[in-house]
C-alpha positions as a printed NumPy array, in Angstrom:
array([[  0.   ,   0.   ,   0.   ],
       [  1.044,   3.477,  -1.012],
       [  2.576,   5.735,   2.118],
       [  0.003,   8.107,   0.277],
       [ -2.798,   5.916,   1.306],
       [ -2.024,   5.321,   4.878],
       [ -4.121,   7.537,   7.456],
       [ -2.858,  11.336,   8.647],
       [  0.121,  11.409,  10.791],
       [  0.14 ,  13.426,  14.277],
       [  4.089,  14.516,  13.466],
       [  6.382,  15.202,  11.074],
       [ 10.179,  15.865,  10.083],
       [ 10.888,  18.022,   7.524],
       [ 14.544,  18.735,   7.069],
       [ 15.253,  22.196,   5.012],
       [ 18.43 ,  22.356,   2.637],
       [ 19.904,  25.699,   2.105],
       [ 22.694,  24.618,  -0.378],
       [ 24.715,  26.506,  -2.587],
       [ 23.831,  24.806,  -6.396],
       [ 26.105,  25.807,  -9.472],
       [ 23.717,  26.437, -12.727],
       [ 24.026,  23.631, -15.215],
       [ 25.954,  21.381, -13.239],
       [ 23.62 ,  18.501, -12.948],
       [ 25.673,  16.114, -11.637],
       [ 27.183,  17.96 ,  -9.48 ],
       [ 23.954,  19.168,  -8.195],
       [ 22.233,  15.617,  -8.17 ],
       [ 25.664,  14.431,  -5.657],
       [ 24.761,  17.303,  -3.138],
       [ 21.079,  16.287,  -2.857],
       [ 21.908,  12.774,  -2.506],
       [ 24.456,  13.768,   0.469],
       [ 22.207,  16.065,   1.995],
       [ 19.05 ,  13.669,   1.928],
       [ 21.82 ,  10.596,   3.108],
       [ 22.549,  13.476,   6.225],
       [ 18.72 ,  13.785,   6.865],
       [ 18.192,  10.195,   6.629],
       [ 20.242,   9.959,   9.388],
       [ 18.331,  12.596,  11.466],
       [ 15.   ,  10.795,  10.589],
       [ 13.492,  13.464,   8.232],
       [ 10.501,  12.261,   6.681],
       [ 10.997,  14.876,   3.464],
       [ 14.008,  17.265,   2.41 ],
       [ 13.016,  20.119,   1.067],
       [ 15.657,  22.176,  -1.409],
       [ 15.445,  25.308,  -2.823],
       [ 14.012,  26.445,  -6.328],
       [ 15.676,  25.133,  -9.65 ],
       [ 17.635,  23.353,  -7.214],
       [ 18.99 ,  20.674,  -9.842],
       [ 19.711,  22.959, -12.697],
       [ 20.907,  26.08 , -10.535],
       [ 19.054,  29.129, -10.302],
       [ 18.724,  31.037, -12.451],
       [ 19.557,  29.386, -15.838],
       [ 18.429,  32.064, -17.692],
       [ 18.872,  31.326, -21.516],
       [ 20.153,  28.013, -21.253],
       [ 16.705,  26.67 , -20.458],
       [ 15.835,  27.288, -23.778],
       [ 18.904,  25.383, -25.494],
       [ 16.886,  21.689, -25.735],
       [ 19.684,  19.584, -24.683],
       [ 19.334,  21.518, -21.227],
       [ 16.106,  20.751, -20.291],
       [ 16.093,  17.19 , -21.975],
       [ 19.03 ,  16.308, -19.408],
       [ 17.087,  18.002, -16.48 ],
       [ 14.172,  16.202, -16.848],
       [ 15.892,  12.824, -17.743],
       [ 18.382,  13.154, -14.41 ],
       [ 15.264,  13.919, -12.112],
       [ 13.299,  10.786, -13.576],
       [ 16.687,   8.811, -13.262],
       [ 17.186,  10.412,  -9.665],
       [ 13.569,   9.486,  -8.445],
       [ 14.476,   5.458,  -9.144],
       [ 17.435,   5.197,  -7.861],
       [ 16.985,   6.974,  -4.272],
       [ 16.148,   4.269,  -2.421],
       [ 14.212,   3.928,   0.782],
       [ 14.705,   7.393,   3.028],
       [ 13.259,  11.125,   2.915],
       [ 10.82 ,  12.023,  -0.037],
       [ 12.709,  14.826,  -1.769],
       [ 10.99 ,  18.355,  -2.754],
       [ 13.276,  19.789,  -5.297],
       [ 13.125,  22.342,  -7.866],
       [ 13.933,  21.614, -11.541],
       [ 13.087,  22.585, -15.131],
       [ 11.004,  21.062, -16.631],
       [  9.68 ,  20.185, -20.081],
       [  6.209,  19.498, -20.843],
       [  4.246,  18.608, -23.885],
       [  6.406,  21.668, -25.746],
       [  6.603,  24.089, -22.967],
       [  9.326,  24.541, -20.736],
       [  8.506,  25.333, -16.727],
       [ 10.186,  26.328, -13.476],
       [  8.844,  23.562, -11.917],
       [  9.076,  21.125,  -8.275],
       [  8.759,  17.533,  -7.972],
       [  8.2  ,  15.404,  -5.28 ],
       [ 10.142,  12.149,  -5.542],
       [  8.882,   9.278,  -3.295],
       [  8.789,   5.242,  -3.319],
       [ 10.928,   5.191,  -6.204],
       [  9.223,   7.283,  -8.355],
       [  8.072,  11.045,  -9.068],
       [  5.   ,  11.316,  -7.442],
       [  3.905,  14.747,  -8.434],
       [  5.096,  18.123, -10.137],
       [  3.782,  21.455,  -9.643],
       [  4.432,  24.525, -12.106],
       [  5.948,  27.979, -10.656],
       [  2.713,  30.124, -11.789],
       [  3.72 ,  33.715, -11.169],
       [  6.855,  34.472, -13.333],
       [  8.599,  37.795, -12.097],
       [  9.97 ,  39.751, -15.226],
       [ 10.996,  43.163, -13.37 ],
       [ 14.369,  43.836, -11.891],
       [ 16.8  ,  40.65 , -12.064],
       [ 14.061,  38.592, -13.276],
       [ 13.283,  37.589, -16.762],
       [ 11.33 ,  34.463, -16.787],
       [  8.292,  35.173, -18.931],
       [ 11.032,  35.358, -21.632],
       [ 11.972,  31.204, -21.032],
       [  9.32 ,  30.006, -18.501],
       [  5.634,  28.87 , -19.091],
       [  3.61 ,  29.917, -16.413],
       [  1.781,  27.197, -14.462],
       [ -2.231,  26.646, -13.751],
       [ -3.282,  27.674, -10.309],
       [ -2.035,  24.495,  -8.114],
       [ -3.818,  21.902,  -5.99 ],
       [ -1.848,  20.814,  -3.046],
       [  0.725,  17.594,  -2.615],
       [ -0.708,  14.647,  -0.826],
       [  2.058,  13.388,   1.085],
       [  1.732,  10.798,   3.436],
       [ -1.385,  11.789,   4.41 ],
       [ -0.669,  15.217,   4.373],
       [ -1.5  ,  18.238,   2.022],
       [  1.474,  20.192,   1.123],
       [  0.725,  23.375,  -0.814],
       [  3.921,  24.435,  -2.498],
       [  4.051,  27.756,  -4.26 ],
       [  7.127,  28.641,  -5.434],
       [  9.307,  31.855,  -4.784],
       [  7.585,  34.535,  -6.494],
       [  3.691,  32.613,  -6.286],
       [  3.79 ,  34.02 ,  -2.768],
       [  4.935,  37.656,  -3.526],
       [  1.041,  37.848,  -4.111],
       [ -1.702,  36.297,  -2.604],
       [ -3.935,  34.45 ,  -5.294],
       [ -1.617,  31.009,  -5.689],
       [ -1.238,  30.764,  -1.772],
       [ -5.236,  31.514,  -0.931],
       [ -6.11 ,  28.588,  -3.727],
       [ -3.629,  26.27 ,  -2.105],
       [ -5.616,  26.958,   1.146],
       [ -8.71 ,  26.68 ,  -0.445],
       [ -8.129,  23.35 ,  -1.997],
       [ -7.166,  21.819,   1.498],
       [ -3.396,  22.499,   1.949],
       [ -1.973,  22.449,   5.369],
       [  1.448,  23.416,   5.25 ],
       [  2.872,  25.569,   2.68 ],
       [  6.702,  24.979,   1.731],
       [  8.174,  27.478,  -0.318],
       [ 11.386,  26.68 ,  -2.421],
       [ 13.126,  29.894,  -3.012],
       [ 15.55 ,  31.423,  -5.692],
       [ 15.542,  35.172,  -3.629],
       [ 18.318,  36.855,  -4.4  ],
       [ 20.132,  39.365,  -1.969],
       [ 19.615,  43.908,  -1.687],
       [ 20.059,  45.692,   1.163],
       [ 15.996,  45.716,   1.951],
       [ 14.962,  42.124,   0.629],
       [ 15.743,  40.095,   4.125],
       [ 12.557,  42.519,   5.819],
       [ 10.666,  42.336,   2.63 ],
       [ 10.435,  38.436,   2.576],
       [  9.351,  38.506,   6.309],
       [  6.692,  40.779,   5.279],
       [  5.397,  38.576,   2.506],
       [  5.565,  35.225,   4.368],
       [  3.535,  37.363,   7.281],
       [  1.053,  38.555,   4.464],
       [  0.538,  35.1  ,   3.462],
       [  0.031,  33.473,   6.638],
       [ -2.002,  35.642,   7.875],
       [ -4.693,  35.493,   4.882],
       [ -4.391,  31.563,   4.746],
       [ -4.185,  30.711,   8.421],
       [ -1.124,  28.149,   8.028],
       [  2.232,  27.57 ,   8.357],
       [  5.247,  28.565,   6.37 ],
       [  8.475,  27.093,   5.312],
       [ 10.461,  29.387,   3.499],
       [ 13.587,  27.508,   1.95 ],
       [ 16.038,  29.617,   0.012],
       [ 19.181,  29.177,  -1.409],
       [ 22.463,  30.185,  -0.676],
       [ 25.509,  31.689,  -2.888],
       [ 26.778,  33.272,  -6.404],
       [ 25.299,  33.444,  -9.327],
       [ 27.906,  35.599, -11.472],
       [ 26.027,  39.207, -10.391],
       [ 23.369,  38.073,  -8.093],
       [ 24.009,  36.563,  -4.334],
       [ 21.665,  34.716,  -2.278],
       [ 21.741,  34.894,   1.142],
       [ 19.838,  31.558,   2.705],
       [ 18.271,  32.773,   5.462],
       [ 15.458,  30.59 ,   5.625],
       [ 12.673,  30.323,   8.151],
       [  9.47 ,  28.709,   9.578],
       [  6.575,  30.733,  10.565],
       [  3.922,  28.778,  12.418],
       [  0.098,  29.815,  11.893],
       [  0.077,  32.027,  15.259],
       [  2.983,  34.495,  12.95 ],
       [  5.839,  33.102,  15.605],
       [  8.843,  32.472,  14.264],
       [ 10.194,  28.304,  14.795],
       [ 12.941,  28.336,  12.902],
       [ 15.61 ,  30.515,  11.385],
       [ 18.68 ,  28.987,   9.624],
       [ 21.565,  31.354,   8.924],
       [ 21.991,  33.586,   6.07 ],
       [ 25.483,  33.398,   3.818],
       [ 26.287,  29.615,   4.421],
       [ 25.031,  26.26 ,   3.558],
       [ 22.903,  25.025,   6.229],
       [ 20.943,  21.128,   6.58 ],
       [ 18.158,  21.87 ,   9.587],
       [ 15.69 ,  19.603,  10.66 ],
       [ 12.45 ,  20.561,  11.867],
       [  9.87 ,  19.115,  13.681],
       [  6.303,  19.555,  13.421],
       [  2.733,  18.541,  15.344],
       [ -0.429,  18.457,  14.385],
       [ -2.998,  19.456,  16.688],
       [ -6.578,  20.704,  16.479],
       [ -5.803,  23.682,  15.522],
       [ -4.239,  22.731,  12.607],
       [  0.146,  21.879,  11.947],
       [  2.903,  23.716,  13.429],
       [  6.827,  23.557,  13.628],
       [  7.727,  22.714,  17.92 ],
       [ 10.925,  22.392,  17.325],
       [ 13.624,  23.987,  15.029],
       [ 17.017,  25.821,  15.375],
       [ 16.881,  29.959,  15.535],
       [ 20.155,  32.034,  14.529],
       [ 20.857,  35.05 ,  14.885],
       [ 21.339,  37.077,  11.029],
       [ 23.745,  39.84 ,  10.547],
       [ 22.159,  43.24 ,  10.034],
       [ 23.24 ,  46.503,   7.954],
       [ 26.979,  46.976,   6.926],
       [ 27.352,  43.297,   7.92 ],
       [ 25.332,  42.006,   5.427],
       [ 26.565,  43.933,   2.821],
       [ 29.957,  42.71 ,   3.18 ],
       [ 29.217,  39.476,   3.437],
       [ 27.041,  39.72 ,   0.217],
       [ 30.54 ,  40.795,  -1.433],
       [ 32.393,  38.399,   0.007],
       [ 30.3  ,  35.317,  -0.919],
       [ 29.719,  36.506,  -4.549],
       [ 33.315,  36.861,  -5.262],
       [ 34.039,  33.817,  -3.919],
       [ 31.367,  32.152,  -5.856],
       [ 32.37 ,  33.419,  -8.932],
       [ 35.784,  32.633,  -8.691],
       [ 35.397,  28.949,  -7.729],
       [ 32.602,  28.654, -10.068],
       [ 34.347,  29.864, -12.635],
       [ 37.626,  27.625, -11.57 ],
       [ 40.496,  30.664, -11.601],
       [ 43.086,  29.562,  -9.477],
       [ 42.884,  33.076,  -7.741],
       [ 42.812,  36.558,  -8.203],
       [ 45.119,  40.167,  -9.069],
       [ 44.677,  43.193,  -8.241],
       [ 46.106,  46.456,  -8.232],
       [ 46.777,  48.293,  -5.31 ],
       [ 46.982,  52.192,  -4.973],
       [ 47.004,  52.782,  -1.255],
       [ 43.403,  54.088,  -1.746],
       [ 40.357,  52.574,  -0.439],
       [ 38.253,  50.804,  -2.826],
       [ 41.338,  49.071,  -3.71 ],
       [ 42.328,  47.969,  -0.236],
       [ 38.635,  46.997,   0.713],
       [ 38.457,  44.979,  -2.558],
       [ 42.222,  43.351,  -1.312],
       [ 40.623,  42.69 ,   2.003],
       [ 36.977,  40.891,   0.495],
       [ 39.118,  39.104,  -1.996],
       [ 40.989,  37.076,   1.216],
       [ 38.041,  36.828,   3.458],
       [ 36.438,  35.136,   0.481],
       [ 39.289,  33.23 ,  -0.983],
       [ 42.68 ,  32.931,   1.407],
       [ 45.63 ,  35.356,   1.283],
       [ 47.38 ,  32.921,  -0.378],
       [ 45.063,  33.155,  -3.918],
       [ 45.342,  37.369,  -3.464],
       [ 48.303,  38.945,  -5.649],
       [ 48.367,  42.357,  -5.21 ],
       [ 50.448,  44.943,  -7.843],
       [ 51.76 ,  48.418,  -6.698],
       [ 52.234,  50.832,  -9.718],
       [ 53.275,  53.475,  -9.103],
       [ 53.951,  56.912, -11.38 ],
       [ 55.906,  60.221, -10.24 ],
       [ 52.526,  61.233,  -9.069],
       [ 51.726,  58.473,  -6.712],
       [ 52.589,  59.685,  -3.338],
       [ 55.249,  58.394,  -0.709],
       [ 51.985,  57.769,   1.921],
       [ 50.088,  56.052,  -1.297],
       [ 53.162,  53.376,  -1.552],
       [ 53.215,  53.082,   2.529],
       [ 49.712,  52.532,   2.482],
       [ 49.482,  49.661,   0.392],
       [ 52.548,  48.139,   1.309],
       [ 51.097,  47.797,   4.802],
       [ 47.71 ,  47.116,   3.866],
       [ 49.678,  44.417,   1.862],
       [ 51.358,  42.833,   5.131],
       [ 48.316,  42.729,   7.249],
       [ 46.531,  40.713,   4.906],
       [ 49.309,  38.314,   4.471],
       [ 49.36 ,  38.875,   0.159],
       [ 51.903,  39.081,  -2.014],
       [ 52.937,  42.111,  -2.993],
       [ 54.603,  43.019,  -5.898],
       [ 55.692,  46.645,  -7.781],
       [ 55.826,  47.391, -11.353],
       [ 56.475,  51.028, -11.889],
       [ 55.124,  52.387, -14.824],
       [ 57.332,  54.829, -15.855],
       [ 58.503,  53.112, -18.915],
       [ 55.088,  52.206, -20.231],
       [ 53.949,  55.746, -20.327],
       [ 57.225,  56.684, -21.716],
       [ 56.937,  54.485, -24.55 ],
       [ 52.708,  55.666, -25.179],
       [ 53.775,  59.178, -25.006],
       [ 56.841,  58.94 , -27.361],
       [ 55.13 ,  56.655, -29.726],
       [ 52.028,  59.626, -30.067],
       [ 54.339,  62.183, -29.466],
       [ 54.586,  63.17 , -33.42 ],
       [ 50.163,  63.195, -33.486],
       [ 49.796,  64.92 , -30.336],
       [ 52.001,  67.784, -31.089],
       [ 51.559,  71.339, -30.229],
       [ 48.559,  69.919, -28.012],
       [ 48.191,  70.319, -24.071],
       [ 48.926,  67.739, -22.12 ],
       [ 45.117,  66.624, -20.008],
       [ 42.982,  63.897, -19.131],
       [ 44.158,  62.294, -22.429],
       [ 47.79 ,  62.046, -20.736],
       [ 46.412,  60.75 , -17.614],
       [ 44.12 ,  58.102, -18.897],
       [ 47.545,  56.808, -20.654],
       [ 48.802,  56.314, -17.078],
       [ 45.419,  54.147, -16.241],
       [ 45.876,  52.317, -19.477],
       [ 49.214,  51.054, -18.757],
       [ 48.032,  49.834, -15.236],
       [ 45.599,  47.931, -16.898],
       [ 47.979,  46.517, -19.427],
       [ 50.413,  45.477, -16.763],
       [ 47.52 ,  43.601, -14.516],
       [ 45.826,  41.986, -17.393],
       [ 49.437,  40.274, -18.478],
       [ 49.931,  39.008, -15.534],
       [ 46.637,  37.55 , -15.528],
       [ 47.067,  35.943, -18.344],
       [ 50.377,  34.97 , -17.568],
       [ 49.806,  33.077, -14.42 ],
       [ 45.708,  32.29 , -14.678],
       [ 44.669,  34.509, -11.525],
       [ 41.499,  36.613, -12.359],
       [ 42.195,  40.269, -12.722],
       [ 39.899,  42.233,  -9.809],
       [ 38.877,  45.864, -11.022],
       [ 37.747,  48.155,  -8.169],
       [ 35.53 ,  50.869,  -8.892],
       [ 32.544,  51.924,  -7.019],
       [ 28.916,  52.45 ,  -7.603],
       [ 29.583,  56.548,  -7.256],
       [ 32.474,  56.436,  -9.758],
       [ 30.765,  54.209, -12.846],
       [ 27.977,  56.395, -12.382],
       [ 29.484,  59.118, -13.488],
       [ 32.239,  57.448, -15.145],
       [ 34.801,  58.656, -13.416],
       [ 36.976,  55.658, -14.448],
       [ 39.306,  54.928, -17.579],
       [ 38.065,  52.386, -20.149],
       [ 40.676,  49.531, -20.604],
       [ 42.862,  51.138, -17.867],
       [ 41.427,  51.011, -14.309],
       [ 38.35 ,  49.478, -15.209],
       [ 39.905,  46.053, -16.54 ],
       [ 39.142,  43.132, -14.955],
       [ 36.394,  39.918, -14.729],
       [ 34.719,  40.788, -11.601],
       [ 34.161,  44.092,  -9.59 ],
       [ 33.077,  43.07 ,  -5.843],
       [ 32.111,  46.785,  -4.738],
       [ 30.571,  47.748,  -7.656],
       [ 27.364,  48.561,  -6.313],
       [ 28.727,  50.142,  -3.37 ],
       [ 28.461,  53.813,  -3.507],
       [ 31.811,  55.827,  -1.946],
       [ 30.315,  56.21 ,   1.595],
       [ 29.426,  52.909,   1.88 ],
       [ 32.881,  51.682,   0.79 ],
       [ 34.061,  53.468,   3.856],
       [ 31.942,  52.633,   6.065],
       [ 32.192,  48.591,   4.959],
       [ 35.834,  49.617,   5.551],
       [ 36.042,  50.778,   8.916],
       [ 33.057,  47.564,   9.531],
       [ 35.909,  44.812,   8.207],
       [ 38.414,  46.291,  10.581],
       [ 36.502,  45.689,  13.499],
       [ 34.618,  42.264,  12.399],
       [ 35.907,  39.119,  10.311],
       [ 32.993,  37.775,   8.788],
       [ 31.298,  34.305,   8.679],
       [ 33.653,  32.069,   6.839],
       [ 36.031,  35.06 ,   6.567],
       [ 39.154,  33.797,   5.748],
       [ 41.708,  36.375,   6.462],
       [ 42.684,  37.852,   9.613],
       [ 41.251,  39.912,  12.869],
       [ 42.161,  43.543,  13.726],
       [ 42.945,  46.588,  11.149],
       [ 43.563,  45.243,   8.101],
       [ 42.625,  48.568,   6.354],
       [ 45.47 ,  50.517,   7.57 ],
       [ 43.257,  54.018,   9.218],
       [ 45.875,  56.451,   7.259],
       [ 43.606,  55.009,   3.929],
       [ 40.07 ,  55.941,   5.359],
       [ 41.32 ,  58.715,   6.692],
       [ 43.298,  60.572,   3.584],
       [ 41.049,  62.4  ,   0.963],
       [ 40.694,  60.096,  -2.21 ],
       [ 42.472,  60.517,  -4.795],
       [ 42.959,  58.914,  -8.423],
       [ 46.648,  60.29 ,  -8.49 ],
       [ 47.135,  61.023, -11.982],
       [ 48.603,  64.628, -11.778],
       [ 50.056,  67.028,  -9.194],
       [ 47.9  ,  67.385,  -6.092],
       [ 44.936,  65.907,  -7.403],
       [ 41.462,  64.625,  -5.187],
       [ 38.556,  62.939,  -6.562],
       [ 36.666,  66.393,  -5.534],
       [ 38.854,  68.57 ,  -8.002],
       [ 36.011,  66.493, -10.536],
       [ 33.113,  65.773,  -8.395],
       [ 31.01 ,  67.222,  -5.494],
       [ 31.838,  66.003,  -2.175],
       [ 30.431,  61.981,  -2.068],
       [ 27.681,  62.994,   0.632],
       [ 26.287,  65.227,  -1.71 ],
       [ 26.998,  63.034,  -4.616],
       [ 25.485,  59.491,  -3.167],
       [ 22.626,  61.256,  -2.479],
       [ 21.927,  62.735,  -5.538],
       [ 22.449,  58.969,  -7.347],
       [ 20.802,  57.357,  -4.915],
       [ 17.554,  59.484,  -5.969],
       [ 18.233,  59.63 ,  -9.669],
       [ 19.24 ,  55.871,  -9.984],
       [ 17.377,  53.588,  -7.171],
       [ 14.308,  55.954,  -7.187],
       [ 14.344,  57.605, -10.582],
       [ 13.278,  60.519,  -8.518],
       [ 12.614,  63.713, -10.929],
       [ 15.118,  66.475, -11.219],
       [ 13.072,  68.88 ,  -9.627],
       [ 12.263,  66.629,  -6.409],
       [ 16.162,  65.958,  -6.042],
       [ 16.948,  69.911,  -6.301],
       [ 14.273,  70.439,  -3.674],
       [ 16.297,  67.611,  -1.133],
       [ 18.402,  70.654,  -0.936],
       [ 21.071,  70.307,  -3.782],
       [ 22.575,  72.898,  -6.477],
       [ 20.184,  72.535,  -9.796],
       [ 23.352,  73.441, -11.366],
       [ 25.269,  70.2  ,  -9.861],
       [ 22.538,  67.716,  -9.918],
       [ 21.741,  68.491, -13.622],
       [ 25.816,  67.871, -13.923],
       [ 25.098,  64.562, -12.568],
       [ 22.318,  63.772, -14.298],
       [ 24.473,  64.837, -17.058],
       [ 27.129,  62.459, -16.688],
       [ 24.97 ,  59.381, -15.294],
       [ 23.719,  59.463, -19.034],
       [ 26.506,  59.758, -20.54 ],
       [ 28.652,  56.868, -18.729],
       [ 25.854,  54.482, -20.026],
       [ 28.547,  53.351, -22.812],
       [ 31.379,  52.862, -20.189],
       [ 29.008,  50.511, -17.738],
       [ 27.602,  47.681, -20.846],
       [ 31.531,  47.292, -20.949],
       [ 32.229,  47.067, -17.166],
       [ 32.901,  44.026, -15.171],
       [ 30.259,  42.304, -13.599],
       [ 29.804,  42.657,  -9.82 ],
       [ 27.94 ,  41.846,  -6.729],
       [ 24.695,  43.603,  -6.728],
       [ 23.576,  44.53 ,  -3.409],
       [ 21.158,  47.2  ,  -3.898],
       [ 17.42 ,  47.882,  -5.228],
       [ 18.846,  48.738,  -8.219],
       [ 22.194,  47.822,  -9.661],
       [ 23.946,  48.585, -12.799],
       [ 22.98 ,  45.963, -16.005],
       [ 20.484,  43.568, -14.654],
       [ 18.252,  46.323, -12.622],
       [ 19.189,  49.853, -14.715],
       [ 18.701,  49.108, -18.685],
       [ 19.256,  52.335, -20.111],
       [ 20.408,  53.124, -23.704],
       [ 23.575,  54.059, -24.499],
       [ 22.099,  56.23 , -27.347],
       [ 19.99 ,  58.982, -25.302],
       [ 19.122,  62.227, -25.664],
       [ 16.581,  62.652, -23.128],
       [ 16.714,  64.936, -20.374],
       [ 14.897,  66.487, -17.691]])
């Protein structure tokens, strides 16, 4: 007789796998759900529950569309389901092909065999998300019978409203499980408690909320998943930014199921989470991506030393090379700086003085650029050969060239194509200057979860403290170029994450004159960010994925 059949248990185990999937790496995949159900087995879980698109990797984006893709998914999870064995049923999330439509879908593998599929029915195609383009959306669902149970089981975005979750309650469900796919911004961990709240509250039962956990080349997911019970309390919380197996342990009572018994941690809050979200995304994408570590140059400045410090948390001083290069305008302090910034991290620290390469650029154009002024032209040459010098030794030695440039700076592109902006992966890119500094002076008082380099001031103050500079002629500051970064954050942070009008960011209290110089140059770097490196995004609203602007433009306010 089917476990299906048998009559309504009074308890239940339900362990909750926040893993850290790579996209398109079945196999790989397939051989951490096996050891993570093999680890609940042990614990007597009665299911496993993993996150959304759990086999394929979230998100796949295009490559659900190549056929081979979505043929293998489909033909590993049928595979998968027969040779399990006896132990925990398995919720996972997979794509899946149907009758010549492709969905984000979850099955429930049981007895040997898939016992049911449900279809992800609200596709999110704002922001980061762009599933309508490769995903067909599901039916309204009917809940899971499993072992005499009814499992609803939206999925991610199904409960970001309330239709799919009231239906499931409607049609008998009496726990809902959630797989999850939610990436990381500053706001999101608040705005998922709000939703799960929403949702219990309007169906009357219990939530599991299982997300993943990791890099996905620009996005980062931070885990943090959680139980709510039907009375709003909160059973269980796992922890956000590392791969966590949790069982839970539930009761059903008159008044319906409930979680009794489940581990709470605590989460990290504000700068904390940023950093971490930096931290793991770099890491991810380097070990994802299988470079054997990473260069970087550093100035002595801070984005540059807080990149230097990220890069060891995530991967080990001993995958960090670090390049001085300096120029007869790089200062004494700038050299002592990162030479010391350099020790405390434990890196290796190398200088390559440019002199000669600029020699050699400015002699070579020497007989075209006659009888003209020497400006930004000259001074870009300086930023080109830096970015000659880093990118050969990338590809000299395999290490993964780290560009450095914040959110405040590729807005208004204050940064040199092919010279300072070279690289494959930018972790502070949506960082805007204050918040570099204050992640900055964060780090030196914190190592973070998994951190992997060492306690104390690693950002030497005499950095934080010095006014920035790029260096590239006498007595220069960033502020020669721009307003002062309070003023200037704020003005982005209106024009960019809340496409605020001109008019309403003048009344804030700014110059019109300086925030239509801004807006000014926001449009105009357009052409410099589509050729930037990709980065962590951490905000509402990052650069590529969230901001789609054109590069050809002549609007303005």
């Amino acid at each position: 007789m089917s476990q299906n059949a048998l009559s309504a248990p009074a308890s239940l185990k339900i362990a909750l796998a926040q893993l850290n999937p790579i996209v398109g790496d079945l196999a790989g995949n397939e051989q951490k759900l096996r050891a993570a159900r093999e680890r609940a087995a042990a614990e007597g879980a009665d299911l496993i529950v993993f996150p959304e698109l759990f086999l394929t990797g979230y998100p796949p984006e295009d490559l659900v569309l190549r056929p081979a893709f979505h043929v293998a998914a489909r033909s590993r999870l049928e595979a998968l389901a027969k040779t399990l064995g006896p132990g925990p049923a398995v919720l996972v999330g997979t794509v899946w092909p149907d009758q010549g439509a492709i969905y984000n879908a979850v099955a429930l593998l049981d007895e040997g065999t898939i016992t049911a599929v449900r279809y992800k029915v609200d596709l999110p195609n704002y922001g980061v998300f762009d599933e309508k383009r490769v995903f067909s959306a599901g039916e309204l669902p009917s809940p899971i019978a499993f072992r005499g149970v009814r499992l609803g089981v939206p999925i991610c975005e199904d409960i970001w409203k309330d239709e799919v979750a009231e239906c499931l309650a409607e049609c008998g469900a009496e726990i809902l499980i959630v797989p999850n796919g939610s990436p990381f911004d500053w706001k999101k961990p608040d705005l998922r408690m709000n939703v799960a709240v929403a949702r219990v509250t309007e169906t009357g039962l219990p939530l599991a909320y299982v997300n993943q956990v990791g890099g996905q080349d620009e996005l980062v997911f931070d885990g943090a998943s959680f139980v709510l019970n039907a009375n709003h309390k909160l059973a269980c919380q796992l922890p956000a930014w590392e791969e966590h197996i949790a069982l839970t342990e539930w009761t059903k009572t008159s008044d319906g199921w409930s979680c009794t018994k489940g581990p709470i941690y605590r989460l990290p809050e504000g700068d904390s989470t940023a950093y971490h979200a930096c931290v793991l995304g770099l890491r991810d994408y380097v070990d994802k991506n299988r470079f054997p570590g990473v260069v970087l140059g550093l100035s002595g400045g801070i984005d540059s030393a807080l990149v230097a410090a990220m890069a060891v948390d995530a991967l080990g001083a001993d995958r960090v090379h670090a390049i001085m290069m300096p120029y007869r305008y790089t200062s004494n302090q700038s050299i002592a700086d990162a030479t010391t910034c350099a020790e405390r991290l434990g890196i290796r620290f190398d200088t390559v003085p440019i002199e000669p390469a600029v020699k050699g650029f400015t002699e070579t154009l020497a007989p075209l650029f006659a009888g003209k002024t020497p400006g930004i032209t000259e001074e870009n040459i300086q930023s080109r050969a830096r970015g000659v010098i880093v990118m050969a030794i990338s590809n000299k030695f395999g290490a993964m060239v780290l560009t450095t440039g914040n959110k405040s700076e590729m807005s208004v592109g204050y940064a040199t194509l092919y010279g300072d902006m070279n690289g494959g992966f930018n972790p502070v890119k949506d960082l805007y200057k204050l918040e570099v500094y204050r992640l900055a002076r964060w780090r030196n008082e914190n190592v973070p979860v998994g951190g992997r380099g060492p306690a104390g001031e690693v950002i030497p103050e005499s950095i934080i403290v010095r006014p920035p500079t790029a260096e590239l002629r006498e007595n220069q500051t960033d502020q020669d170029s721009l307003p002062p970064y309070d003023v200037l954050d704020d003005i982005l942070a209106c024009l960019v994450e809340q496409e605020m009008p001109v008019q309403d960011v003048i009344a804030r209290g700014h110059s019109e004159d300086v925030v239509r110089k801004i807006e000014r140059l926001l449009y105009l770097a357009e052409y410099k960010r589509r050729q930037a490196a990709p980065g962590v995004k951490i905000s509402s609203r990052n650069f590529g994925r969230d901001r789609r602007y054109p590069i050809t433009n002549r609007f303005r306010e």
